[in-house]
């Protein structure tokens, strides 16, 4: 046989042995006691120099070049878990790993040589903030605040002193994309910006992207704040609460069906109006204040169900409002004048998500959401006497109402190659500022008018693809493109700007 055929046969044998012998292992990483999914947990196969991390739903997929491997699962604050994986056993089903919290710190020895290779990522300007760290940070008026904690990070500053406005590298607070379980939040502040909308006790993970954010995010220029709520304890019931100077909060979680489904419910309300009520009543004769309401509240509810080993269903809802209402009453010489002023704003968000594993290396998340932000101002005045009965009413309301759906795919053909892609559509309904005036009475001209109350409807389309691949041992590239289209009044606008195109190349030293 000629030598060239011998060499060719040898190459084909080597290729088949290195390509077709690859096995894929996938599964979920969670906390063992509660079943809470762990985000960005590490999976490492040290003897073959392969590794990956879990996504926002605790799912991981790792391609190994051998039929057997030693795997190490680790997460900050938890004991590492080591297991010997063998093809034909765990590879035929979804791999479920439960990590245990580490209460005692063992002896740490630092040496100059590293035996294991760290898990690398190309994403720049990303900071994952542990929620336990947020709870331990100094509290303003007794409240742990997520956005105030982010203001202490490098590259981030606050706007007006004492407020929750996040300014990232010269941007403005409205240029930040704030996501709550994948749904945008249009106004993330309470009490004129003093507190944020997010109850720290119900949050699982916070990721901040300060620049060059991945192609899967779009619609804002400055930064991305991705907040994920807890799923709830699947094994036992428990709760927690706290009392601050201006607000109190309470949380309760537990299993619906043990080991299969769970819920978590939390609420928070301020009570400044309750504390101030006795003082206001004492001075009501001078100020004329009859009733006074000034409060904010938050309500979170999340349910999650393990339908099958490959299907998981989540439902989450958030409701939060600010309300300032003052009623005054004046009586003089048989005339009674009543004035009622109300200012309020708030968010209402509902999200349904379905996780499905198509193959061991293909994960999909389908989301259907509804979000509503509304700002409302009311003013009513009445004047009554023996000969007069006049009333005046003015109302201003503006808001944004969104109904959307999207599907995101996570495909990992190899340990050094990850592809994310997806599409989405949002139906926007805008109320720019509807104003109503009404006036009645014997001594005034009747008035009943409304203007600017026509709603504007538009459709937003988006699609993206993002590729993260290790070209060589020292070169890893993340490249992606995000396309958007916005339709308003029969006009279609394509969005393809530099801010929405993510093209990052990161060169790293082998460690």
XYZ file of C-alpha atoms in Angstrom:
511
model
C 0.000 0.000 0.000
C 1.407 3.444 -0.913
C 2.606 5.600 1.935
C 0.181 8.400 1.105
C -2.800 6.062 1.721
C -1.274 4.888 5.011
C -0.858 8.493 6.181
C -4.374 9.340 5.059
C -5.829 6.380 6.947
C -3.883 7.351 10.032
C -5.201 10.932 9.854
C -8.778 9.705 9.439
C -8.391 7.450 12.448
C -7.020 10.277 14.545
C -9.815 12.591 13.385
C -12.525 10.058 14.179
C -11.033 9.315 17.578
C -10.902 12.996 18.538
C -14.203 14.057 16.981
C -16.691 11.256 17.372
C -15.521 10.307 20.868
C -16.774 13.622 22.211
C -19.596 13.380 24.722
C -21.898 16.106 25.984
C -22.958 16.442 29.590
C -25.676 18.889 30.606
C -27.878 19.695 33.560
C -28.798 22.157 36.290
C -26.809 23.452 39.258
C -28.778 24.461 42.334
C -28.542 24.914 46.073
C -29.052 21.521 47.684
C -31.256 22.590 50.595
C -33.657 24.953 48.803
C -33.397 23.907 45.145
C -32.661 27.510 44.110
C -30.867 27.620 40.736
C -27.312 29.014 40.883
C -26.274 31.518 38.212
C -22.684 31.639 36.874
C -21.644 28.508 38.789
C -18.428 26.879 37.550
C -18.138 23.434 35.968
C -14.567 22.237 35.509
C -13.024 19.086 34.063
C -9.431 19.674 35.255
C -7.676 16.730 33.598
C -8.898 17.640 30.100
C -8.714 21.439 30.613
C -12.401 22.038 29.845
C -14.876 24.210 31.699
C -18.028 26.281 31.482
C -20.510 28.252 33.610
C -24.243 27.980 34.214
C -26.577 30.501 32.591
C -29.293 32.682 34.162
C -31.439 29.594 34.769
C -28.729 27.417 36.326
C -28.360 25.339 33.141
C -24.976 24.198 31.829
C -23.739 22.162 28.866
C -20.177 20.881 28.479
C -18.624 18.910 25.630
C -15.885 16.508 26.749
C -13.359 14.735 24.503
C -13.516 11.513 26.517
C -16.120 9.048 27.790
C -15.053 9.575 31.410
C -13.986 12.642 33.346
C -13.682 14.072 36.816
C -15.961 17.084 37.199
C -15.735 19.817 39.835
C -18.770 22.055 40.496
C -18.128 25.225 42.480
C -19.811 28.496 43.412
C -18.759 31.360 45.673
C -19.788 30.626 49.261
C -20.500 26.934 48.596
C -18.484 23.779 49.068
C -17.014 22.421 45.810
C -18.584 19.172 44.652
C -16.535 16.571 42.788
C -17.986 13.677 40.833
C -16.675 11.061 38.409
C -18.721 11.157 35.206
C -18.963 8.151 32.922
C -20.663 8.005 29.533
C -23.684 5.761 29.451
C -24.891 6.605 32.959
C -25.334 10.279 33.755
C -24.983 11.209 30.079
C -28.368 9.695 29.275
C -30.292 12.101 31.504
C -30.123 15.631 32.779
C -27.379 16.000 35.362
C -28.672 17.565 38.619
C -26.091 18.961 41.050
C -26.855 20.383 44.487
C -24.212 22.471 46.246
C -24.093 23.016 50.011
C -23.312 26.371 51.607
C -19.908 26.562 53.257
C -20.197 27.898 56.788
C -16.598 27.332 57.942
C -13.639 28.753 56.060
C -10.889 26.205 55.636
C -7.188 26.954 55.532
C -6.164 28.689 52.302
C -2.684 28.094 50.863
C -1.511 30.359 48.039
C 1.248 29.051 45.774
C 2.910 30.461 42.674
C 1.897 27.607 40.385
C -1.698 26.914 39.386
C -2.693 23.329 38.795
C -6.082 24.019 37.275
C -6.957 26.335 34.448
C -9.437 29.051 35.289
C -12.695 29.379 33.404
C -12.243 32.347 31.085
C -14.776 34.663 29.518
C -14.479 37.381 26.918
C -17.161 39.609 28.420
C -15.654 42.914 29.498
C -17.067 45.503 31.920
C -19.345 42.965 33.597
C -19.717 42.851 37.373
C -21.792 40.242 39.201
C -22.841 41.597 42.588
C -23.740 38.933 45.197
C -27.004 39.783 46.920
C -25.485 38.865 50.285
C -22.935 41.630 49.760
C -25.731 44.117 49.003
C -27.474 43.199 52.245
C -24.266 43.770 54.230
C -23.554 47.196 52.746
C -24.460 50.375 54.668
C -28.212 50.884 54.607
C -29.877 54.217 53.951
C -32.699 54.715 56.490
C -32.545 50.986 57.268
C -33.189 49.806 53.686
C -30.757 47.678 51.662
C -30.903 49.117 48.150
C -29.644 47.443 44.979
C -29.144 50.572 42.859
C -27.424 52.493 45.670
C -25.012 49.559 46.056
C -24.188 49.688 42.321
C -23.280 53.368 42.706
C -20.248 52.303 44.767
C -18.728 50.281 41.919
C -15.940 51.647 39.701
C -17.215 53.452 36.617
C -20.588 54.144 38.260
C -21.739 57.309 40.003
C -24.970 58.722 41.357
C -26.933 61.645 40.022
C -28.533 63.803 42.685
C -27.097 63.127 46.128
C -29.050 60.453 47.997
C -31.055 59.215 44.989
C -30.961 55.868 43.171
C -30.082 57.310 39.757
C -27.247 55.291 38.200
C -24.876 57.155 35.892
C -22.448 54.924 34.019
C -19.485 56.587 32.348
C -21.183 59.884 31.578
C -24.595 58.522 30.622
C -27.950 59.404 32.130
C -30.257 57.226 34.282
C -32.792 56.830 31.457
C -30.093 55.322 29.204
C -29.791 52.245 31.458
C -31.641 49.055 30.545
C -33.027 47.647 33.812
C -34.425 44.118 33.523
C -36.469 42.278 36.144
C -36.635 38.589 35.188
C -36.023 39.630 31.579
C -38.740 42.337 31.485
C -37.805 46.047 31.176
C -38.597 48.361 34.095
C -39.291 51.922 32.951
C -39.151 53.679 36.328
C -37.091 51.988 39.031
C -37.456 54.482 41.868
C -39.685 55.225 44.840
C -40.192 58.403 46.842
C -38.832 60.722 44.141
C -35.706 58.607 43.675
C -34.744 57.964 47.310
C -35.412 54.208 47.141
C -35.382 51.709 44.280
C -38.251 49.373 43.365
C -36.380 46.198 44.237
C -36.763 44.425 47.549
C -33.292 43.026 48.285
C -34.657 40.006 50.183
C -36.397 38.659 47.038
C -33.444 39.052 44.618
C -31.160 36.176 43.634
C -28.642 37.720 41.252
C -27.583 41.138 39.919
C -25.356 41.599 36.843
C -24.112 45.000 35.718
C -22.735 45.512 32.195
C -20.960 48.877 32.090
C -20.029 48.874 28.422
C -19.708 46.700 25.348
C -22.672 44.669 26.523
C -23.537 41.465 24.634
C -25.609 41.471 21.449
C -28.552 39.848 23.226
C -29.236 43.173 24.964
C -30.498 46.184 23.037
C -32.548 49.341 23.293
C -30.331 51.405 25.624
C -26.990 53.177 25.295
C -25.327 53.351 28.696
C -25.506 50.082 30.648
C -27.505 46.952 31.420
C -28.676 45.986 34.916
C -30.000 42.414 34.828
C -31.875 41.456 38.011
C -33.154 37.921 38.638
C -35.671 37.125 41.383
C -35.436 34.084 43.639
C -37.382 30.975 42.614
C -38.447 29.931 46.106
C -37.476 27.049 48.383
C -38.690 23.674 47.060
C -38.133 21.742 50.279
C -39.282 23.757 53.313
C -41.262 26.804 54.397
C -39.511 29.802 55.901
C -39.634 33.580 55.845
C -37.864 36.749 56.870
C -38.672 40.382 57.464
C -37.238 43.703 58.509
C -38.338 47.004 59.981
C -36.658 50.220 58.858
C -37.127 53.870 59.682
C -39.476 54.508 56.751
C -40.562 51.053 55.554
C -41.048 47.462 56.577
C -40.763 44.308 54.469
C -41.826 40.693 54.760
C -41.027 37.603 52.684
C -42.294 34.029 52.746
C -41.331 31.069 50.545
C -41.812 27.340 50.382
C -42.784 24.331 48.267
C -46.085 23.930 46.448
C -45.217 20.286 45.792
C -42.068 19.287 47.603
C -39.099 18.951 45.292
C -41.155 19.836 42.199
C -42.549 23.354 42.553
C -42.272 26.352 44.827
C -43.410 29.897 45.462
C -41.982 33.072 46.940
C -44.007 36.110 47.980
C -42.676 39.358 49.368
C -44.003 42.802 50.137
C -42.799 46.161 51.359
C -44.615 49.325 52.424
C -43.565 52.659 53.806
C -45.428 54.136 56.765
C -44.343 57.772 56.820
C -47.991 58.837 56.430
C -49.051 56.686 59.401
C -46.357 58.220 61.620
C -47.137 61.758 60.456
C -50.922 61.399 60.795
C -51.165 62.378 64.515
C -49.020 65.473 63.967
C -51.065 66.510 60.932
C -54.337 66.160 62.821
C -52.953 68.266 65.650
C -52.213 71.138 63.275
C -55.228 70.651 61.000
C -56.959 73.819 62.234
C -54.079 75.974 60.993
C -53.070 74.065 57.842
C -56.530 72.940 56.854
C -55.291 69.416 56.065
C -58.097 66.928 56.477
C -56.391 63.741 55.210
C -52.819 62.956 54.223
C -51.451 59.880 52.407
C -47.814 59.514 51.335
C -46.524 56.004 50.841
C -45.009 53.506 48.440
C -45.317 49.744 48.262
C -43.791 46.764 46.436
C -45.271 43.331 45.888
C -43.484 40.332 44.342
C -44.810 36.872 43.599
C -42.974 34.099 41.778
C -43.995 30.513 41.048
C -41.860 27.833 39.415
C -42.733 24.310 38.319
C -40.570 21.383 37.189
C -42.858 19.930 34.509
C -40.380 17.322 33.256
C -36.636 16.860 33.354
C -36.426 19.008 30.224
C -39.206 21.527 30.867
C -39.540 24.174 33.557
C -42.202 26.864 33.875
C -41.939 30.164 35.752
C -44.458 32.893 36.517
C -43.522 36.161 38.222
C -45.402 39.360 38.918
C -44.407 42.716 40.370
C -46.598 45.603 41.432
C -45.346 48.843 42.932
C -46.807 52.308 43.303
C -46.041 55.670 44.873
C -48.944 57.739 46.145
C -49.133 61.276 47.517
C -52.619 62.502 48.349
C -53.606 65.550 50.358
C -57.141 66.648 51.197
C -57.732 70.094 52.699
C -60.887 71.660 54.042
C -61.573 75.329 54.873
C -64.722 76.747 56.435
C -65.358 80.463 56.698
C -68.614 82.435 57.040
C -70.829 79.648 55.808
C -68.589 78.709 52.879
C -66.830 75.362 52.667
C -63.907 74.870 50.319
C -62.463 71.387 49.713
C -59.299 70.695 47.714
C -57.952 67.243 46.878
C -54.554 66.777 45.237
C -53.181 63.398 44.150
C -49.881 62.448 42.488
C -48.946 58.836 41.804
C -46.856 56.596 39.589
C -46.031 52.932 39.460
C -45.162 49.739 37.574
C -47.070 46.536 36.983
C -45.095 43.638 35.435
C -46.065 40.061 34.607
C -43.720 37.461 33.109
C -44.198 33.840 32.025
C -41.091 31.845 31.047
C -40.675 28.348 29.706
C -37.289 26.599 29.736
C -36.836 23.632 27.416
C -33.834 21.444 26.600
C -34.042 20.376 22.948
C -30.709 18.551 23.022
C -27.902 18.275 25.527
C -26.184 21.285 23.994
C -29.258 23.306 22.927
C -31.240 25.233 25.547
C -34.209 27.527 24.863
C -36.047 30.082 26.960
C -39.420 31.425 25.779
C -40.794 34.540 27.485
C -44.187 36.242 27.348
C -44.454 39.463 29.344
C -46.650 42.458 30.048
C -45.440 45.702 31.585
C -47.252 48.904 32.456
C -45.861 52.190 33.717
C -48.291 54.987 34.580
C -48.046 58.538 35.934
C -51.199 60.176 37.282
C -52.094 63.632 38.628
C -55.534 64.636 39.924
C -56.775 67.984 41.228
C -60.334 68.566 42.413
C -61.792 71.640 44.089
C -65.291 72.400 45.359
C -66.839 75.508 46.869
C -70.168 75.226 48.633
C -72.364 77.769 50.394
C -76.008 78.666 50.660
C -75.920 80.288 47.214
C -72.919 78.662 45.545
C -72.088 75.143 44.454
C -69.050 75.060 42.186
C -66.700 72.192 41.342
C -63.525 71.958 39.294
C -61.659 68.822 38.273
C -58.396 68.351 36.350
C -56.669 65.077 35.480
C -53.393 64.274 33.716
C -52.303 60.739 32.916
C -49.441 59.335 30.843
C -48.169 55.805 30.498
C -46.521 53.009 28.557
C -48.163 49.611 28.050
C -46.128 46.760 26.529
C -47.058 43.224 25.520
C -44.157 41.195 24.192
C -42.757 37.772 23.520
C -39.282 36.487 22.711
C -37.359 33.263 22.413
C -33.663 32.873 23.244
C -31.463 29.919 22.331
C -28.191 28.859 23.951
C -26.211 26.446 21.747
C -22.865 25.040 22.903
C -21.295 22.801 20.247
C -18.056 22.505 22.222
C -16.497 23.593 25.486
C -14.735 26.482 23.714
C -17.626 27.574 21.527
C -20.976 29.087 22.583
C -23.651 30.584 20.331
C -26.635 32.604 21.560
C -29.393 33.791 19.246
C -33.022 34.823 19.435
C -35.896 36.982 18.190
C -38.533 39.106 19.898
C -41.538 41.320 19.261
C -43.140 44.000 21.475
C -46.454 45.797 21.016
C -46.076 49.294 22.519
C -49.029 51.465 23.496
C -48.161 55.035 24.486
C -50.360 57.546 26.267
C -48.302 60.729 25.801
C -50.286 62.826 28.259
C -54.076 62.766 28.329
C -55.560 65.844 30.028
C -59.153 66.300 31.209
C -60.875 69.438 32.570
C -64.343 69.634 34.061
C -66.072 72.579 35.667
C -69.652 72.966 36.903
C -71.501 75.490 39.018
C -74.045 78.258 38.976
C -71.489 81.045 39.101
C -69.062 79.710 36.434
C -69.054 78.701 32.787
C -69.557 74.936 32.372
C -66.481 73.160 31.028
C -65.977 69.565 29.944
C -63.049 68.960 27.636
C -60.272 66.467 27.039
C -57.321 66.563 24.688
C -54.258 64.557 23.759
C -55.965 61.374 24.911
C -55.389 59.386 21.738
C -53.154 56.359 22.251
C -50.218 55.693 19.956
C -49.531 52.077 18.979
C -46.261 50.755 17.597
C -44.469 47.458 17.083
C -40.822 46.771 17.871
C -38.999 43.811 16.335
C -35.563 42.577 17.371
C -33.155 39.783 16.557
C -29.602 38.958 17.520
C -26.844 36.417 17.212
C -23.803 36.244 19.463
C -20.818 33.952 19.078
C -18.209 33.311 21.769
C -15.341 31.131 20.536
C -11.804 30.341 21.589
C -9.693 30.737 18.439
C -6.525 29.552 20.143
C -5.169 29.019 23.626
C -4.443 32.724 24.045
C -7.180 34.262 21.883
C -10.907 34.242 22.605
C -13.413 36.284 20.605
C -16.970 37.405 21.265
C -18.701 38.862 18.215
C -22.369 39.583 17.654
C -24.959 41.692 15.924
C -28.284 43.076 17.143
C -30.946 44.272 14.704
C -34.069 46.209 15.605
C -37.054 47.578 13.705
C -39.604 50.075 14.998
C -42.923 50.676 13.245
C -45.024 53.770 13.959
C -47.801 55.237 11.775
C -47.049 53.013 8.790
C -43.355 53.946 8.939
C -40.679 51.327 9.538
C -37.353 52.375 11.031
C -34.392 49.990 11.075
C -32.041 50.260 14.043
C -28.507 49.159 13.308
C -26.222 51.443 15.250
C -22.774 51.121 16.722
C -24.153 50.870 20.229
C -26.217 47.845 19.270
C -23.378 45.938 17.597
C -21.171 44.041 20.008
C -17.744 43.193 18.624
C -15.242 42.367 21.342
C -11.872 40.709 20.984
C -10.029 39.819 24.154
C -6.506 38.372 24.274
C -5.679 36.542 27.461
C -2.626 34.846 28.802
C -2.782 31.156 29.496
C -2.999 30.453 33.183
